Coordinates of C-alpha atoms and ligand atoms in Angstrom, one line a residue:
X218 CA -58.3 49.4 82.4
X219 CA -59.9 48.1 79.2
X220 CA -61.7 45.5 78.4
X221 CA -61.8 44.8 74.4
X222 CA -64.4 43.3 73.1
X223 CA -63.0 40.3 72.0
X224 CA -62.1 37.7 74.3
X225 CA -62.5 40.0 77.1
X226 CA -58.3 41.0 76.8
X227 CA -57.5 43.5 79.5
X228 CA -54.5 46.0 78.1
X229 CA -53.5 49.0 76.3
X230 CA -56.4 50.1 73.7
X231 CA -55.2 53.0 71.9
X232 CA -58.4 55.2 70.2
X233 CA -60.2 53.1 67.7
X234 CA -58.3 49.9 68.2
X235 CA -61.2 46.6 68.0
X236 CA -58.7 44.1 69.2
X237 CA -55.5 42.8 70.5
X238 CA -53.5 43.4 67.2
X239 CA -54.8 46.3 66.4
X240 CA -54.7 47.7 69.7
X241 CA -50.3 46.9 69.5
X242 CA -50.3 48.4 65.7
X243 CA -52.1 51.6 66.8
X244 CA -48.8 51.6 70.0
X245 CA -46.0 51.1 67.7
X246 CA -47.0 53.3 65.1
X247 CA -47.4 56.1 67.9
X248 CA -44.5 55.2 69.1
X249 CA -43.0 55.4 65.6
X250 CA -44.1 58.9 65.0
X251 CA -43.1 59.8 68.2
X252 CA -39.7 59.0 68.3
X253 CA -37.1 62.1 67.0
X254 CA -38.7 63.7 70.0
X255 CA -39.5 61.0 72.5
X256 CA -36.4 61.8 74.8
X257 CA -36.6 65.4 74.5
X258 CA -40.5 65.1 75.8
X259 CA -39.6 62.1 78.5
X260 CA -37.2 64.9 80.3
X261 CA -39.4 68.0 79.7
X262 CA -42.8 67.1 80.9
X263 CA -41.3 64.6 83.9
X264 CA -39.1 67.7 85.2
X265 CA -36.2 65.1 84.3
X266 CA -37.8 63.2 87.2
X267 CA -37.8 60.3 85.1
X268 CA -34.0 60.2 85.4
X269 CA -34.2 59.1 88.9
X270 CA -37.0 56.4 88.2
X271 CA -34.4 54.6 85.9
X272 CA -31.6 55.0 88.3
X273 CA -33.9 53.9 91.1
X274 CA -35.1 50.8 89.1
X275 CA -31.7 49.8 88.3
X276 CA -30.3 50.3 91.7
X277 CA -32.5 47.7 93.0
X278 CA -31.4 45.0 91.0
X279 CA -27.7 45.6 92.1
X280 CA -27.6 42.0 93.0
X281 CA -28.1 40.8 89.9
X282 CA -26.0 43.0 87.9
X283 CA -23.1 42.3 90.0
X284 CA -23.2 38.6 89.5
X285 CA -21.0 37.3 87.1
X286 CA -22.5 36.5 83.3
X287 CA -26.2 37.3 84.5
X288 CA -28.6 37.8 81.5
X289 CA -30.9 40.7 81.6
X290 CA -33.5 41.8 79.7
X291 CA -35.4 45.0 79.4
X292 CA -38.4 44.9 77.1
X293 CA -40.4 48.1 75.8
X294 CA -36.9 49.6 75.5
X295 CA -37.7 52.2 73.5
X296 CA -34.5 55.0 73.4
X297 CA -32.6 52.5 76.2
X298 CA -32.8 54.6 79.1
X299 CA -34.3 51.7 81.3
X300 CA -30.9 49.8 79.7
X301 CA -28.4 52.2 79.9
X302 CA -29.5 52.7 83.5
X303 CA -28.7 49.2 84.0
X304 CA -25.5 49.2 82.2
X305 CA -24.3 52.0 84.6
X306 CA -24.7 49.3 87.3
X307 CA -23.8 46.1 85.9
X308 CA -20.2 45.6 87.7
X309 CA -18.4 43.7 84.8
X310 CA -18.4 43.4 81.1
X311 CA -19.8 40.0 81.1
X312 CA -22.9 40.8 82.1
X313 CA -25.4 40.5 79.2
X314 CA -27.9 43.6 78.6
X315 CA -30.4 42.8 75.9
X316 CA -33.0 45.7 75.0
X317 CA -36.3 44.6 73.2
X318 CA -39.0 47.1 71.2
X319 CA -41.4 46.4 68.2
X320 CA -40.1 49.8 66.8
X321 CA -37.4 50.1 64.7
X322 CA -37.3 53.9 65.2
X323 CA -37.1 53.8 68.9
X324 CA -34.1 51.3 68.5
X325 CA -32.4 53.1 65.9
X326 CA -32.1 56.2 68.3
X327 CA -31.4 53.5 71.3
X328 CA -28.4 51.9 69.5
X329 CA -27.4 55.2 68.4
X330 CA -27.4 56.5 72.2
X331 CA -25.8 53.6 73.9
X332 CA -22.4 53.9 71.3
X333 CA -22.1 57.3 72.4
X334 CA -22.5 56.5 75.8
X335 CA -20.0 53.4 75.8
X336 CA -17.5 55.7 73.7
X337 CA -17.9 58.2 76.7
X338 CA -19.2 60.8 74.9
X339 CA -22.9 60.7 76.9
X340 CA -23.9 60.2 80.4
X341 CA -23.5 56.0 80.1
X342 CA -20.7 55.8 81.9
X343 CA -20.9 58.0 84.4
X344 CA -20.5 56.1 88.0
X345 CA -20.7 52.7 86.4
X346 CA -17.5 50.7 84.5
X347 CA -15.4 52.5 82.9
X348 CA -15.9 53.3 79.0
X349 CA -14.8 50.2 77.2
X350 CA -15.3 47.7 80.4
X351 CA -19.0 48.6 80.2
X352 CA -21.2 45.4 79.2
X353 CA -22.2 46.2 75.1
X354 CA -25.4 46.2 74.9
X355 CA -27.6 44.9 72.2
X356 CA -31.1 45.5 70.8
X357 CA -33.2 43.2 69.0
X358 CA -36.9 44.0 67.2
X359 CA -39.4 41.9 69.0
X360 CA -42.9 42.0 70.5
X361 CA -42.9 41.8 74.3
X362 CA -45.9 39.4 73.5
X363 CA -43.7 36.9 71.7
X364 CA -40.3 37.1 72.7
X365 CA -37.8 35.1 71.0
X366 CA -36.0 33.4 73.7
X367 CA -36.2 30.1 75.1
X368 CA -37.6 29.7 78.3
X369 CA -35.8 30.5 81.9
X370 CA -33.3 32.4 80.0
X371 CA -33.2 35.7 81.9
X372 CA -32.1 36.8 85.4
X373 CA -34.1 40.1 85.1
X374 CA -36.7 41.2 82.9
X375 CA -37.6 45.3 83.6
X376 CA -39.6 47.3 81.7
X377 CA -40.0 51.0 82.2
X378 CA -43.3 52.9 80.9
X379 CA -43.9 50.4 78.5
X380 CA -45.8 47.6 79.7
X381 CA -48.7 49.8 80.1
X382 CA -48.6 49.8 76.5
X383 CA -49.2 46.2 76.2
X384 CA -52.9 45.2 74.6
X385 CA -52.5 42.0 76.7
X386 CA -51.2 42.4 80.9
X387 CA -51.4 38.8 81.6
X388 CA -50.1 37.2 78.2
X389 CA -47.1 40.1 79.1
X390 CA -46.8 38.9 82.4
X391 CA -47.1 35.4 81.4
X392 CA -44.1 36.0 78.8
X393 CA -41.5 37.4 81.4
X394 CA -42.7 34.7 84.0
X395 CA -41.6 32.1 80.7
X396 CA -38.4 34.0 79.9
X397 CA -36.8 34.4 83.5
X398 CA -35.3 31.3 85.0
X399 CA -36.6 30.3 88.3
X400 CA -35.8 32.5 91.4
X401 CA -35.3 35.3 88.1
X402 CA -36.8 39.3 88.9
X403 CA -39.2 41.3 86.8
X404 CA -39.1 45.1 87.4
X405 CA -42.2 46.9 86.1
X406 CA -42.1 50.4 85.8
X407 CA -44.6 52.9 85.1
X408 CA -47.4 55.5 85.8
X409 CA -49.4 55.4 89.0
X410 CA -52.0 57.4 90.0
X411 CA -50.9 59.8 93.3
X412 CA -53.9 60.6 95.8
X413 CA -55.0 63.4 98.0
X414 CA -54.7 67.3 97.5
X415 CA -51.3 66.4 95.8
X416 CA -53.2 63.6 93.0
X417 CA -55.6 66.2 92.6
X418 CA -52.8 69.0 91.6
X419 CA -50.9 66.4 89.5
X420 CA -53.9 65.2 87.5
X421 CA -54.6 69.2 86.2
X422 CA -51.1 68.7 85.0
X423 CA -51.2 65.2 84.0
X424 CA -54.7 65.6 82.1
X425 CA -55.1 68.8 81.0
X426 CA -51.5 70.6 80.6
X427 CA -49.1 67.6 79.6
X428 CA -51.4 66.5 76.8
X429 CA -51.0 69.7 75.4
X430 CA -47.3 70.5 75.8
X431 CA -46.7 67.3 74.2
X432 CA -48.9 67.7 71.1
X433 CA -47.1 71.3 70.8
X434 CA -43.5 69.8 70.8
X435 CA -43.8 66.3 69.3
X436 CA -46.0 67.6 66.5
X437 CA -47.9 64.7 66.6
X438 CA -52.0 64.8 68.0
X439 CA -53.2 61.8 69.9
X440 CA -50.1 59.8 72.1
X441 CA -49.8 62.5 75.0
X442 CA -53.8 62.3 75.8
X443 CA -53.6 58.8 75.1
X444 CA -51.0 58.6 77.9
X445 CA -53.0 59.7 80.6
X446 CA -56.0 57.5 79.4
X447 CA -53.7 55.0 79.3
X448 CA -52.8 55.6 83.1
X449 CA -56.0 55.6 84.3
X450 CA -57.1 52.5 83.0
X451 CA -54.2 50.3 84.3
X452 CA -54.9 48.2 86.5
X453 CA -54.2 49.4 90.3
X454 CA -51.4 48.3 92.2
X455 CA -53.0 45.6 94.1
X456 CA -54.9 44.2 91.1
X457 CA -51.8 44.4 88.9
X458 CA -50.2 41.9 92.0
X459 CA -52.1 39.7 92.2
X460 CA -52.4 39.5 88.2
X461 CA -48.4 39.4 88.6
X462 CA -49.2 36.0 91.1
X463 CA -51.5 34.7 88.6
X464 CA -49.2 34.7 85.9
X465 CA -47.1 32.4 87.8
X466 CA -44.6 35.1 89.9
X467 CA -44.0 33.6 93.3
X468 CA -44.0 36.5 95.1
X469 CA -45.0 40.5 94.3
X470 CA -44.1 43.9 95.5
X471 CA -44.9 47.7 94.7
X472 CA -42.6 50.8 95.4
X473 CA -44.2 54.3 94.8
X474 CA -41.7 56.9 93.7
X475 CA -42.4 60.1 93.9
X476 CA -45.4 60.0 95.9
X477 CA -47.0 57.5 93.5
X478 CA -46.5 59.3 90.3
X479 CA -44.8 56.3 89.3
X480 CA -43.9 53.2 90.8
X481 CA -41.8 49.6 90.7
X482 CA -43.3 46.6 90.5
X483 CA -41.2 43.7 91.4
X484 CA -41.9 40.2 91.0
X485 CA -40.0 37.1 91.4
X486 CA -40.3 33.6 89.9
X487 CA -40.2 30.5 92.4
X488 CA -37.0 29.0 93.5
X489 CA -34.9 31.6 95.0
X490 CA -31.6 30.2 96.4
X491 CA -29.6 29.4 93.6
X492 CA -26.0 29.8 92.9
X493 CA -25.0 32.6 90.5
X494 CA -24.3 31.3 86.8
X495 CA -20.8 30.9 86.9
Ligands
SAM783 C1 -43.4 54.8 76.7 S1 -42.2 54.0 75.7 C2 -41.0 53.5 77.0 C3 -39.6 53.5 76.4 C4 -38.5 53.3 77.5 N1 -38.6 52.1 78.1 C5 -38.5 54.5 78.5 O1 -38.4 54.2 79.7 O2 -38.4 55.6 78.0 C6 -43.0 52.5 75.4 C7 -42.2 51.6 74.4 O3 -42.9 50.3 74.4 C8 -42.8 49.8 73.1 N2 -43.9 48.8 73.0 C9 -45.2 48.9 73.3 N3 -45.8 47.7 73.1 C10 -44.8 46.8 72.8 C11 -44.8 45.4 72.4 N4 -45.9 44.7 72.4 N5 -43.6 44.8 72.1 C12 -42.5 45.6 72.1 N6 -42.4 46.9 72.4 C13 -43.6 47.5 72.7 C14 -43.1 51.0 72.2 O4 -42.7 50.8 70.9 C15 -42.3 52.1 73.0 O5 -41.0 52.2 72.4

């Protein structure tokens, strides 16, 4: 965890970033340069583990995405993985999928994926709606810091390995908290940090090997050993719950997956028992 200088913000603080904006200029240009090879990386240095994390996520918002017209959100949507994970699921057409990113290159290639996918020409639509009954979805440039919705629009907010990147946790958390209506669920995905002889093992690859793959096939030095710094200075499961509480979630939870490499947090804003939008 970081705490910049000024105004004591605790987020994401890419090398040489002094303060909140240009801590998130230093992430999307990253990003940016990242992008032609961001997928191809995800897969190879998670094993194509990170498959499963998506499907996993998604699973556990079945309720929502079987409810008729629900509005769901995923921010930090780089590719659309996290969305086209949830588009697999939805059980209807009407359900609304909006994914969010401040990079125009990471939505390019998302937009790109997800008409291939709803064509049935990629992995979309397999064990979800049928090509064509799938929900669209849609993509819209916008700062997980200032999203431009009104408030307790959403029935879900997730995010998958992106709010790490954030260069403000509880303005983030404070957003979704604004966006989701009440009784609404946030799914936060990302990085933990596994313990015991396994944690040990993993950390030689997360620290010293993946940095370096990653250089070697995006080209790119600095965002795969930024990732694992990033990582470590998240805040821990616990603290990032009761920051989740803070930020005005009723209630908090967090799944490991994959003995803590990653792991879901789920939150939920007060006021649970209410009909489904009809
Ligand atoms: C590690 S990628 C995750 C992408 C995708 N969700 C996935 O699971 O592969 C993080 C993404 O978060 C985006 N991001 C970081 N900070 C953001 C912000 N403040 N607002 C919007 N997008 C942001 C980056 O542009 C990048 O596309």
């Amino acid at each position: 965890m970081t705490q910049l200088d000024k105004g004591r913000i605790v987020g994401a603080a890419p090398a040489g970033a002094a303060d909140r904006d240009s801590a998130a200029r230093a992430v999307r240009e990253m990003f940016t340069s990242i992008a032609p090879r961001y997928d191809l990386l995800n897969h190879v240095l998670s094993f194509n583990v990170d498959r499963l994390w998506w499907w996993r996520t998604a699973r556990r918002f079945d309720a929502i995405l079987r409810r008729p017209g629900a509005r769901v959100l995923d921010i930090c949507c780089g590719t659309g993985d996290m969305a086209l994970a949830l588009r697999r699921r939805a059980a209807s057409a009407d359900v609304k999928i909006l994914g969010a990113d401040f990079s125009h290159a990471m939505l390019q290639l998302a937009a790109t994926k997800s008409n291939r996918a709803r064509a049935g020409k990629g992995s979309g639509s397999v064990g979800g709606p049928q090509p064509g009954q799938a929900p669209a979805l849609h993509w819209i440039e916008a700062d997980a810091l200032r999203l431009p919705f009104p408030d307790a629009h959403f029935d879900l907010v997730t995010s998958a390995f992106g709010f790490r990147n954030l260069a403000d946790y509880d303005a983030g958390l404070r957003e979704i908290a604004r966006v989701l209506r009440p009784g609404g669920d946030c799914g936060i995905l990302d990085f933990g940090e596994p313990r015991g002889l396994f944690g040990q093992v993993y950390r030689i690859y997360f620290k010293k090997i993946l940095p370096k793959i990653g250089t070697l096939l995006s080209g790119v030095h600095g965002p795969y050993a930024y990732l694992p710094a990033s990582v470590e200075r998240f805040p821990s499961p616990d603290e990032m719950m009761s920051r989740m509480k803070q930020a005005g979630f009723a209630a908090a939870s967090w799944t490991p997956y994959t003995f803590g490499i990653a792991g879901l947090y789920w939150g939920t804003t007060a006021g649970r028992n209410i009909p489904p939008r009809i």
